[in-house]
């Protein structure tokens, strides 16, 4: 698992998993993110309605708008997920 900075302004820090098939952990990871950073960004809700979203579920991963949040995620799950 590592952090990769994308070339976009928002949610630029994505978590790359060596093995994204950790299906049994996805719900736990999403719940942890929601508990710590609030609800994820939702494309079906206009961004101005949301109160400063800090993360988003992405296909095969999770993206954060701040590197420190991505690092905190890595620290939390690095022992359990590769």
Short mmCIF file of N, CA, C and O in Angstrom, two decimals:
data_model
loop_
_atom_site.label_atom_id
_atom_site.label_comp_id
_atom_site.label_asym_id
_atom_site.label_seq_id
_atom_site.Cartn_x
_atom_site.Cartn_y
_atom_site.Cartn_z
N UNK A 1 0.86 -1.16 0.00
CA UNK A 1 0.00 0.00 0.00
C UNK A 1 0.90 1.22 0.00
O UNK A 1 1.87 1.28 0.73
N UNK A 2 0.57 2.20 -0.86
CA UNK A 2 1.35 3.42 -0.90
C UNK A 2 0.46 4.59 -1.33
O UNK A 2 -0.64 4.39 -1.82
N UNK A 3 0.96 5.78 -1.13
CA UNK A 3 0.24 6.99 -1.53
C UNK A 3 0.79 7.45 -2.88
O UNK A 3 1.99 7.47 -3.09
N UNK A 4 -0.12 7.80 -3.76
CA UNK A 4 0.29 8.32 -5.06
C UNK A 4 -0.43 9.65 -5.25
O UNK A 4 -1.64 9.74 -5.09
N UNK A 5 0.32 10.71 -5.56
CA UNK A 5 -0.30 12.02 -5.77
C UNK A 5 -0.72 12.13 -7.24
O UNK A 5 0.09 11.99 -8.15
N UNK A 6 -1.99 12.37 -7.42
CA UNK A 6 -2.53 12.54 -8.76
C UNK A 6 -2.36 13.99 -9.19
O UNK A 6 -2.17 14.87 -8.38
N UNK A 7 -2.52 14.23 -10.45
CA UNK A 7 -2.36 15.57 -10.99
C UNK A 7 -3.70 16.30 -11.07
O UNK A 7 -4.08 16.79 -12.14
N UNK A 8 -4.41 16.36 -9.98
CA UNK A 8 -5.68 17.08 -9.93
C UNK A 8 -5.72 17.88 -8.64
O UNK A 8 -4.96 17.62 -7.72
N UNK A 9 -6.63 18.85 -8.59
CA UNK A 9 -6.67 19.72 -7.41
C UNK A 9 -7.33 19.07 -6.20
O UNK A 9 -6.84 19.20 -5.09
N UNK A 10 -8.45 18.42 -6.40
CA UNK A 10 -9.17 17.85 -5.26
C UNK A 10 -8.99 16.35 -5.19
O UNK A 10 -8.95 15.70 -6.19
N UNK A 11 -8.89 15.85 -3.98
CA UNK A 11 -8.72 14.43 -3.73
C UNK A 11 -7.52 13.89 -4.52
O UNK A 11 -7.59 12.88 -5.19
N UNK A 12 -6.42 14.61 -4.42
CA UNK A 12 -5.23 14.31 -5.21
C UNK A 12 -4.42 13.14 -4.66
O UNK A 12 -3.60 12.59 -5.36
N UNK A 13 -4.66 12.75 -3.42
CA UNK A 13 -3.84 11.70 -2.80
C UNK A 13 -4.63 10.39 -2.77
O UNK A 13 -5.59 10.26 -2.02
N UNK A 14 -4.23 9.48 -3.61
CA UNK A 14 -4.92 8.19 -3.69
C UNK A 14 -4.11 7.11 -3.01
O UNK A 14 -2.89 7.17 -2.99
N UNK A 15 -4.80 6.16 -2.44
CA UNK A 15 -4.14 5.02 -1.82
C UNK A 15 -4.09 3.91 -2.86
O UNK A 15 -5.12 3.48 -3.37
N UNK A 16 -2.90 3.48 -3.20
CA UNK A 16 -2.71 2.36 -4.12
C UNK A 16 -2.51 1.09 -3.31
O UNK A 16 -1.63 1.04 -2.45
N UNK A 17 -3.30 0.08 -3.59
CA UNK A 17 -3.19 -1.20 -2.92
C UNK A 17 -2.48 -2.18 -3.83
O UNK A 17 -2.78 -2.25 -5.02
N UNK A 18 -1.56 -2.94 -3.28
CA UNK A 18 -0.91 -4.00 -4.07
C UNK A 18 -1.94 -5.07 -4.42
O UNK A 18 -1.90 -5.65 -5.48
N UNK A 19 -2.84 -5.32 -3.50
CA UNK A 19 -3.89 -6.31 -3.71
C UNK A 19 -5.24 -5.67 -3.41
O UNK A 19 -5.70 -5.70 -2.28
N UNK A 20 -5.91 -5.06 -4.41
CA UNK A 20 -7.18 -4.39 -4.15
C UNK A 20 -8.33 -5.34 -3.84
O UNK A 20 -9.41 -4.90 -3.50
N UNK A 21 -8.09 -6.64 -3.92
CA UNK A 21 -9.15 -7.61 -3.66
C UNK A 21 -9.36 -7.92 -2.20
O UNK A 21 -9.68 -9.05 -1.84
N UNK A 22 -9.19 -6.96 -1.34
CA UNK A 22 -9.38 -7.15 0.10
C UNK A 22 -10.83 -6.82 0.46
O UNK A 22 -11.11 -5.97 1.27
N UNK A 23 -11.75 -7.52 -0.20
CA UNK A 23 -13.17 -7.20 -0.10
C UNK A 23 -13.68 -7.19 1.32
O UNK A 23 -14.54 -6.38 1.67
N UNK A 24 -13.17 -8.06 2.16
CA UNK A 24 -13.65 -8.13 3.53
C UNK A 24 -13.24 -6.91 4.35
O UNK A 24 -13.78 -6.66 5.42
N UNK A 25 -12.31 -6.11 3.86
CA UNK A 25 -11.83 -4.94 4.61
C UNK A 25 -12.43 -3.62 4.10
O UNK A 25 -12.33 -2.61 4.78
N UNK A 26 -13.01 -3.60 2.89
CA UNK A 26 -13.49 -2.34 2.33
C UNK A 26 -14.48 -1.62 3.24
O UNK A 26 -14.35 -0.43 3.48
N UNK A 27 -15.47 -2.34 3.73
CA UNK A 27 -16.47 -1.69 4.58
C UNK A 27 -15.84 -1.14 5.86
O UNK A 27 -16.20 -0.06 6.32
N UNK A 28 -14.89 -1.89 6.43
CA UNK A 28 -14.19 -1.41 7.63
C UNK A 28 -13.39 -0.14 7.31
O UNK A 28 -13.39 0.81 8.08
N UNK A 29 -12.73 -0.13 6.15
CA UNK A 29 -11.94 1.05 5.77
C UNK A 29 -12.85 2.25 5.53
O UNK A 29 -12.55 3.36 5.98
N UNK A 30 -13.95 2.04 4.81
CA UNK A 30 -14.89 3.15 4.56
C UNK A 30 -15.48 3.68 5.87
O UNK A 30 -15.60 4.88 6.07
N UNK A 31 -15.83 2.77 6.78
CA UNK A 31 -16.39 3.18 8.08
C UNK A 31 -15.36 3.98 8.86
O UNK A 31 -15.69 5.01 9.46
N UNK A 32 -14.11 3.52 8.87
CA UNK A 32 -13.05 4.24 9.58
C UNK A 32 -12.90 5.65 9.00
O UNK A 32 -12.77 6.63 9.74
N UNK A 33 -12.88 5.77 7.68
CA UNK A 33 -12.75 7.08 7.04
C UNK A 33 -13.92 7.98 7.41
O UNK A 33 -13.73 9.16 7.73
N UNK A 34 -15.13 7.43 7.37
CA UNK A 34 -16.30 8.24 7.71
C UNK A 34 -16.27 8.67 9.17
O UNK A 34 -16.59 9.81 9.50
N UNK A 35 -15.87 7.78 10.06
CA UNK A 35 -15.77 8.12 11.49
C UNK A 35 -14.74 9.21 11.74
O UNK A 35 -14.92 10.04 12.64
N UNK A 36 -13.65 9.21 10.97
CA UNK A 36 -12.56 10.16 11.22
C UNK A 36 -12.62 11.43 10.37
O UNK A 36 -12.12 12.46 10.79
N UNK A 37 -13.20 11.34 9.17
CA UNK A 37 -13.17 12.48 8.26
C UNK A 37 -14.55 12.95 7.81
O UNK A 37 -14.66 13.88 7.03
N UNK A 38 -15.59 12.31 8.28
CA UNK A 38 -16.94 12.68 7.88
C UNK A 38 -17.36 11.91 6.63
O UNK A 38 -16.64 11.05 6.15
N UNK A 39 -18.54 12.23 6.12
CA UNK A 39 -19.04 11.49 4.95
C UNK A 39 -18.18 11.72 3.72
O UNK A 39 -17.56 12.77 3.57
N UNK A 40 -18.13 10.72 2.83
CA UNK A 40 -17.31 10.88 1.62
C UNK A 40 -17.97 11.85 0.64
O UNK A 40 -19.17 12.09 0.70
N UNK A 41 -17.16 12.39 -0.25
CA UNK A 41 -17.69 13.21 -1.33
C UNK A 41 -18.64 12.36 -2.14
O UNK A 41 -18.37 11.20 -2.43
N UNK A 42 -19.76 12.94 -2.53
CA UNK A 42 -20.77 12.20 -3.27
C UNK A 42 -21.09 12.98 -4.54
O UNK A 42 -21.59 14.11 -4.47
N UNK A 43 -20.78 12.40 -5.68
CA UNK A 43 -21.04 13.08 -6.95
C UNK A 43 -22.52 13.34 -7.21
O UNK A 43 -22.86 14.23 -7.97
N UNK A 44 -23.39 12.57 -6.56
CA UNK A 44 -24.81 12.78 -6.78
C UNK A 44 -25.34 14.00 -6.02
O UNK A 44 -26.43 14.48 -6.28
N UNK A 45 -24.55 14.48 -5.06
CA UNK A 45 -24.90 15.69 -4.31
C UNK A 45 -23.95 16.78 -4.78
O UNK A 45 -22.76 16.57 -4.88
N UNK A 46 -24.50 17.93 -5.08
CA UNK A 46 -23.63 19.02 -5.55
C UNK A 46 -22.61 19.37 -4.48
O UNK A 46 -22.91 19.42 -3.30
N UNK A 47 -21.38 19.63 -4.89
CA UNK A 47 -20.28 19.85 -3.96
C UNK A 47 -20.54 21.02 -3.01
O UNK A 47 -20.05 21.03 -1.90
N UNK A 48 -21.29 22.01 -3.44
CA UNK A 48 -21.53 23.15 -2.55
C UNK A 48 -22.49 22.80 -1.42
O UNK A 48 -22.61 23.51 -0.45
N UNK A 49 -23.17 21.66 -1.51
CA UNK A 49 -24.07 21.22 -0.45
C UNK A 49 -23.27 20.54 0.65
O UNK A 49 -23.63 20.62 1.82
N UNK A 50 -22.19 19.90 0.30
CA UNK A 50 -21.41 19.15 1.27
C UNK A 50 -20.51 20.09 2.07
O UNK A 50 -20.01 21.07 1.54
N UNK A 51 -20.30 19.75 3.32
CA UNK A 51 -19.50 20.57 4.22
C UNK A 51 -18.05 20.10 4.19
O UNK A 51 -17.65 19.28 5.00
N UNK A 52 -17.26 20.62 3.25
CA UNK A 52 -15.83 20.35 3.16
C UNK A 52 -15.48 18.86 3.18
O UNK A 52 -14.85 18.36 4.12
N UNK A 53 -15.87 18.10 2.15
CA UNK A 53 -15.55 16.67 2.14
C UNK A 53 -14.04 16.45 2.09
O UNK A 53 -13.31 17.19 1.43
N UNK A 54 -13.57 15.44 2.80
CA UNK A 54 -12.14 15.20 2.92
C UNK A 54 -11.67 13.95 2.18
O UNK A 54 -10.49 13.76 2.00
N UNK A 55 -12.60 13.10 1.75
CA UNK A 55 -12.22 11.86 1.08
C UNK A 55 -13.32 11.44 0.12
O UNK A 55 -14.43 11.95 0.17
N UNK A 56 -12.97 10.49 -0.73
CA UNK A 56 -13.94 9.97 -1.70
C UNK A 56 -13.64 8.50 -1.95
O UNK A 56 -12.48 8.09 -1.94
N UNK A 57 -14.69 7.72 -2.12
CA UNK A 57 -14.52 6.33 -2.54
C UNK A 57 -14.21 6.37 -4.03
O UNK A 57 -14.89 7.06 -4.79
N UNK A 58 -13.19 5.67 -4.44
CA UNK A 58 -12.89 5.59 -5.86
C UNK A 58 -12.79 4.13 -6.26
O UNK A 58 -12.63 3.26 -5.41
N UNK A 59 -12.88 3.87 -7.54
CA UNK A 59 -12.84 2.49 -8.01
C UNK A 59 -11.53 1.85 -7.60
O UNK A 59 -10.46 2.28 -8.01
N UNK A 60 -11.62 0.86 -6.75
CA UNK A 60 -10.43 0.15 -6.30
C UNK A 60 -9.56 0.92 -5.35
O UNK A 60 -8.37 0.64 -5.22
N UNK A 61 -10.11 1.91 -4.66
CA UNK A 61 -9.28 2.66 -3.73
C UNK A 61 -10.02 3.74 -2.98
O UNK A 61 -11.24 3.82 -3.01
N UNK A 62 -9.26 4.57 -2.34
CA UNK A 62 -9.76 5.70 -1.57
C UNK A 62 -8.86 6.87 -1.89
O UNK A 62 -7.64 6.71 -1.98
N UNK A 63 -9.45 8.06 -2.07
CA UNK A 63 -8.64 9.25 -2.34
C UNK A 63 -8.94 10.30 -1.26
O UNK A 63 -10.06 10.41 -0.78
N UNK A 64 -7.90 11.05 -0.92
CA UNK A 64 -8.01 12.09 0.10
C UNK A 64 -7.61 13.43 -0.49
O UNK A 64 -6.81 13.49 -1.43
N UNK A 65 -8.12 14.52 0.08
CA UNK A 65 -7.71 15.84 -0.41
C UNK A 65 -6.51 16.39 0.34
O UNK A 65 -5.97 17.41 -0.02
N UNK A 66 -6.06 15.69 1.41
CA UNK A 66 -4.88 16.12 2.14
C UNK A 66 -3.94 14.93 2.35
O UNK A 66 -4.38 13.84 2.69
N UNK A 67 -2.67 15.17 2.14
CA UNK A 67 -1.69 14.10 2.30
C UNK A 67 -1.67 13.57 3.73
O UNK A 67 -1.51 12.37 3.95
N UNK A 68 -1.86 14.43 4.71
CA UNK A 68 -1.84 13.98 6.11
C UNK A 68 -2.95 12.96 6.38
O UNK A 68 -2.75 12.03 7.17
N UNK A 69 -4.10 13.11 5.75
CA UNK A 69 -5.19 12.15 5.93
C UNK A 69 -4.83 10.81 5.29
O UNK A 69 -5.11 9.74 5.85
N UNK A 70 -4.20 10.85 4.13
CA UNK A 70 -3.75 9.63 3.47
C UNK A 70 -2.71 8.91 4.33
O UNK A 70 -2.74 7.68 4.47
N UNK A 71 -1.80 9.66 4.92
CA UNK A 71 -0.78 9.07 5.79
C UNK A 71 -1.40 8.43 7.02
O UNK A 71 -0.98 7.34 7.45
N UNK A 72 -2.39 9.09 7.60
CA UNK A 72 -3.06 8.55 8.77
C UNK A 72 -3.75 7.23 8.40
O UNK A 72 -3.69 6.25 9.14
N UNK A 73 -4.38 7.19 7.23
CA UNK A 73 -5.01 5.97 6.75
C UNK A 73 -3.98 4.85 6.62
O UNK A 73 -4.19 3.73 7.07
N UNK A 74 -2.84 5.16 5.99
CA UNK A 74 -1.77 4.17 5.81
C UNK A 74 -1.30 3.64 7.17
O UNK A 74 -1.12 2.44 7.35
N UNK A 75 -1.11 4.55 8.13
CA UNK A 75 -0.68 4.11 9.46
C UNK A 75 -1.69 3.18 10.09
O UNK A 75 -1.33 2.19 10.74
N UNK A 76 -2.96 3.48 9.91
CA UNK A 76 -4.01 2.67 10.53
C UNK A 76 -4.08 1.26 9.92
O UNK A 76 -4.22 0.26 10.62
N UNK A 77 -3.98 1.15 8.59
CA UNK A 77 -4.25 -0.13 7.93
C UNK A 77 -3.00 -0.85 7.41
O UNK A 77 -3.11 -1.92 6.84
N UNK A 78 -1.83 -0.30 7.61
CA UNK A 78 -0.62 -0.88 7.01
C UNK A 78 -0.32 -2.28 7.53
O UNK A 78 0.27 -3.09 6.82
N UNK A 79 -0.68 -2.59 8.75
CA UNK A 79 -0.41 -3.92 9.30
C UNK A 79 -1.37 -4.97 8.76
O UNK A 79 -1.06 -6.14 8.72
N UNK A 80 -2.57 -4.55 8.35
CA UNK A 80 -3.61 -5.47 7.94
C UNK A 80 -3.70 -5.66 6.43
O UNK A 80 -4.14 -6.72 5.97
N UNK A 81 -3.33 -4.65 5.68
CA UNK A 81 -3.54 -4.65 4.23
C UNK A 81 -2.25 -4.26 3.54
O UNK A 81 -1.56 -3.34 3.95
N UNK A 82 -1.97 -4.93 2.46
CA UNK A 82 -0.76 -4.64 1.70
C UNK A 82 -1.07 -3.66 0.59
O UNK A 82 -2.03 -3.67 -0.06
#
